[in-house]
Amino acid sequence: MAYETILVETRGKVGLVTLNRPQALNALNSQLISELNTALDGFEKDAGIGAIVITGSEKAFAAGADIKEMQNLSYPETYLEDFITSWDRVAGRRKPIIAAVAGFALGGGCELAMMCDIIIAADTAKFGQPEIKLGVMPGAGGTQRMTRIIGKAKAMELCLTGRMMGAEEAERSGLVARIVPAAELLDDALKTAATIADMSLPIVMMTKESVNRAYETTLAEGIRFERRLFHAMFATADQKEGMAAFVDKRKADFKNR
Ligand code: CO8
């Protein structure tokens, strides 16, 4: 498929999507989101792909939803089209996704990063939910995911003032897993993704599902969910291989079954 707003590549077992609307700081319009969903559908179906990286440019991961596309929408149009709901499909993916963020991750850009499983930030990264300055509020999970990730005090401040926070503050707040020098961002994210892609895919997917449960249920239910999946893992060949490899002092050769 020919994409116009993203670049799609595979690097070994890693699928790489680069947001590519440089003239608009990678603002997320409907074409971009539709192309991103198509690319992710392809990676999800491809048995050779074990992890995905989404990145932007040096200047911007994404500066938000495309304001020029949105500005004249009416309420019935947003309601009838269920505007933004398809954007959330990124969060429902089963394979792990790393957001490699340099420069601006604002509004929908910050929300897109938070839909991913791990955010690795360049030292140049700036996160924020500036929608309030446009007379709206975050619409793709920003008020919800950010509050769960960094807590009410900071999420409330960021959403109500629209101020940006830099990479260090984002790491301190638990939004990003790690900060790396900008020049090393993509290599680092690809290396992290490759490490994950080398593990057993079903075990990786179950682990992702289990960690995500922590956001949606009580501790007791979450622990029960984890235990059920943990027990189920003993039905996989990869559990036998992983533990045998440890005992034999060799690298595990997972077969994804
Ligand atoms: N939408 C459309 N175009 C944009 C956007 C955007 N969000 N951001 C930047 N651009 C365009 C500019 O209009 C400009 O285009 P042109 O050259 O044609 O005038 C070009 O990108 C470069 O931008 P600037 O000249 O403004 O670059 P600066 O370096 O001076 O400033 C900033 C960079 C601070 C990032 C600035 O561009 C800015 O404030 N952008 C808007 C940020 C913002 O408000 N984002 C929130 C948008 S609303 C939103 O995201 C709602 C979420 C809804 C759900 C999304 C689901 C995923």
PDB file of C-alpha atoms and ligand atoms in Angstrom, residues 21-25 27-28 33 59 63-70 83-84 87 104 106-109 111-112 115 129-131 134 136-140 164, ligand 1:
ATOM      1  CA  ARG A  21       3.771  15.309   7.718  1.00  0.00           C
ATOM      2  CA  PRO A  22       6.794  17.585   8.217  1.00  0.00           C
ATOM      3  CA  GLN A  23       4.985  20.658   6.920  1.00  0.00           C
ATOM      4  CA  ALA A  24       2.495  20.386   9.823  1.00  0.00           C
ATOM      5  CA  LEU A  25       4.769  19.047  12.592  1.00  0.00           C
ATOM      6  CA  ALA A  27      -0.319  16.947  13.025  1.00  0.00           C
ATOM      7  CA  LEU A  28      -2.663  13.967  13.074  1.00  0.00           C
ATOM      8  CA  ILE A  33      -4.767   7.956  11.476  1.00  0.00           C
ATOM      9  CA  LYS A  59      11.226  18.424  15.766  1.00  0.00           C
ATOM     10  CA  ALA A  63       1.928  18.478  17.462  1.00  0.00           C
ATOM     11  CA  GLY A  64      -1.621  17.256  18.037  1.00  0.00           C
ATOM     12  CA  ALA A  65      -4.735  16.626  16.043  1.00  0.00           C
ATOM     13  CA  ASP A  66      -4.854  18.668  12.848  1.00  0.00           C
ATOM     14  CA  ILE A  67      -6.464  21.917  13.987  1.00  0.00           C
ATOM     15  CA  LYS A  68      -7.079  23.066  10.407  1.00  0.00           C
ATOM     16  CA  GLU A  69      -9.060  19.880   9.685  1.00  0.00           C
ATOM     17  CA  MET A  70     -11.033  20.167  12.929  1.00  0.00           C
ATOM     18  CA  PHE A  83     -14.803  11.617  15.481  1.00  0.00           C
ATOM     19  CA  ILE A  84     -11.595  10.357  17.120  1.00  0.00           C
ATOM     20  CA  TRP A  87      -7.790   6.852  16.697  1.00  0.00           C
ATOM     21  CA  PHE A 104       6.700  18.095  20.487  1.00  0.00           C
ATOM     22  CA  LEU A 106       1.192  17.735  22.177  1.00  0.00           C
ATOM     23  CA  GLY A 107      -2.542  17.193  22.393  1.00  0.00           C
ATOM     24  CA  GLY A 108      -3.410  14.182  20.252  1.00  0.00           C
ATOM     25  CA  GLY A 109       0.345  13.586  19.839  1.00  0.00           C
ATOM     26  CA  GLU A 111      -2.397  11.026  23.628  1.00  0.00           C
ATOM     27  CA  LEU A 112      -1.048   8.843  20.813  1.00  0.00           C
ATOM     28  CA  MET A 115      -1.796   4.806  23.815  1.00  0.00           C
ATOM     29  CA  GLN A 129      -2.205  18.836  26.517  1.00  0.00           C
ATOM     30  CA  PRO A 130      -2.660  22.384  25.187  1.00  0.00           C
ATOM     31  CA  GLU A 131      -6.258  21.845  23.963  1.00  0.00           C
ATOM     32  CA  LEU A 134      -8.044  26.132  21.693  1.00  0.00           C
ATOM     33  CA  VAL A 136     -11.568  22.386  23.933  1.00  0.00           C
ATOM     34  CA  MET A 137     -10.151  19.628  26.117  1.00  0.00           C
ATOM     35  CA  PRO A 138      -8.219  16.460  25.301  1.00  0.00           C
ATOM     36  CA  GLY A 139     -10.453  14.114  23.292  1.00  0.00           C
ATOM     37  CA  ALA A 140      -8.421  10.948  22.768  1.00  0.00           C
ATOM     38  CA  MET A 164       4.427  21.753  28.279  1.00  0.00           C
TER      39      MET A 164
HETATM   40  N1  CO8 B   1      -2.618  21.209  13.502  1.00  0.00           N
HETATM   41  C1  CO8 B   1      -2.411  21.716  12.285  1.00  0.00           C
HETATM   42  N2  CO8 B   1      -1.266  22.332  11.922  1.00  0.00           N
HETATM   43  C2  CO8 B   1      -0.297  22.448  12.849  1.00  0.00           C
HETATM   44  C3  CO8 B   1      -0.439  21.937  14.151  1.00  0.00           C
HETATM   45  C4  CO8 B   1      -1.670  21.286  14.465  1.00  0.00           C
HETATM   46  N3  CO8 B   1      -1.893  20.716  15.661  1.00  0.00           N
HETATM   47  N4  CO8 B   1       0.676  22.199  14.858  1.00  0.00           N
HETATM   48  C5  CO8 B   1       1.514  22.844  14.009  1.00  0.00           C
HETATM   49  N5  CO8 B   1       0.932  23.004  12.809  1.00  0.00           N
HETATM   50  C6  CO8 B   1       1.479  23.656  11.615  1.00  0.00           C
HETATM   51  C7  CO8 B   1       1.464  25.163  11.764  1.00  0.00           C
HETATM   52  O1  CO8 B   1       0.191  25.688  11.447  1.00  0.00           O
HETATM   53  C8  CO8 B   1       2.551  25.553  10.792  1.00  0.00           C
HETATM   54  O2  CO8 B   1       2.004  25.499   9.489  1.00  0.00           O
HETATM   55  P1  CO8 B   1       2.232  26.751   8.474  1.00  0.00           P
HETATM   56  O3  CO8 B   1       3.735  26.760   8.259  1.00  0.00           O
HETATM   57  O4  CO8 B   1       1.455  26.353   7.267  1.00  0.00           O
HETATM   58  O5  CO8 B   1       1.762  27.965   9.173  1.00  0.00           O
HETATM   59  C9  CO8 B   1       3.561  24.411  10.897  1.00  0.00           C
HETATM   60  O6  CO8 B   1       2.849  23.305  11.473  1.00  0.00           O
HETATM   61  C10 CO8 B   1       4.724  24.741  11.815  1.00  0.00           C
HETATM   62  O7  CO8 B   1       4.193  25.160  13.062  1.00  0.00           O
HETATM   63  P2  CO8 B   1       4.648  26.526  13.804  1.00  0.00           P
HETATM   64  O8  CO8 B   1       5.046  27.530  12.791  1.00  0.00           O
HETATM   65  O9  CO8 B   1       3.576  26.885  14.758  1.00  0.00           O
HETATM   66  O10 CO8 B   1       5.957  25.967  14.558  1.00  0.00           O
HETATM   67  P3  CO8 B   1       6.596  26.553  15.901  1.00  0.00           P
HETATM   68  O11 CO8 B   1       7.894  25.839  16.055  1.00  0.00           O
HETATM   69  O12 CO8 B   1       6.583  28.047  15.897  1.00  0.00           O
HETATM   70  O13 CO8 B   1       5.590  26.101  17.088  1.00  0.00           O
HETATM   71  C11 CO8 B   1       4.202  24.511  18.283  1.00  0.00           C
HETATM   72  C12 CO8 B   1       5.454  24.743  17.394  1.00  0.00           C
HETATM   73  C13 CO8 B   1       4.394  25.176  19.649  1.00  0.00           C
HETATM   74  C14 CO8 B   1       4.042  22.997  18.437  1.00  0.00           C
HETATM   75  C15 CO8 B   1       2.963  25.121  17.575  1.00  0.00           C
HETATM   76  O14 CO8 B   1       2.937  24.672  16.226  1.00  0.00           O
HETATM   77  C16 CO8 B   1       1.649  24.753  18.209  1.00  0.00           C
HETATM   78  O15 CO8 B   1       1.306  25.294  19.234  1.00  0.00           O
HETATM   79  N6  CO8 B   1       0.903  23.816  17.588  1.00  0.00           N
HETATM   80  C17 CO8 B   1      -0.397  23.423  18.068  1.00  0.00           C
HETATM   81  C18 CO8 B   1      -0.309  22.530  19.288  1.00  0.00           C
HETATM   82  C19 CO8 B   1      -1.692  22.184  19.765  1.00  0.00           C
HETATM   83  O16 CO8 B   1      -2.477  23.008  20.148  1.00  0.00           O
HETATM   84  N7  CO8 B   1      -1.989  20.862  19.739  1.00  0.00           N
HETATM   85  C20 CO8 B   1      -3.280  20.357  20.192  1.00  0.00           C
HETATM   86  C21 CO8 B   1      -4.194  20.228  19.020  1.00  0.00           C
HETATM   87  S1  CO8 B   1      -5.860  19.789  19.513  1.00  0.00           S
HETATM   88  C22 CO8 B   1      -5.805  18.150  19.783  1.00  0.00           C
HETATM   89  O17 CO8 B   1      -4.797  17.531  19.615  1.00  0.00           O
HETATM   90  C23 CO8 B   1      -7.076  17.514  20.219  1.00  0.00           C
HETATM   91  C24 CO8 B   1      -6.902  16.045  20.424  1.00  0.00           C
HETATM   92  C25 CO8 B   1      -8.017  15.320  19.777  1.00  0.00           C
HETATM   93  C26 CO8 B   1      -7.776  13.850  19.710  1.00  0.00           C
HETATM   94  C27 CO8 B   1      -6.567  13.402  18.926  1.00  0.00           C
HETATM   95  C28 CO8 B   1      -6.532  11.913  18.792  1.00  0.00           C
HETATM   96  C29 CO8 B   1      -5.155  11.307  18.556  1.00  0.00           C
END
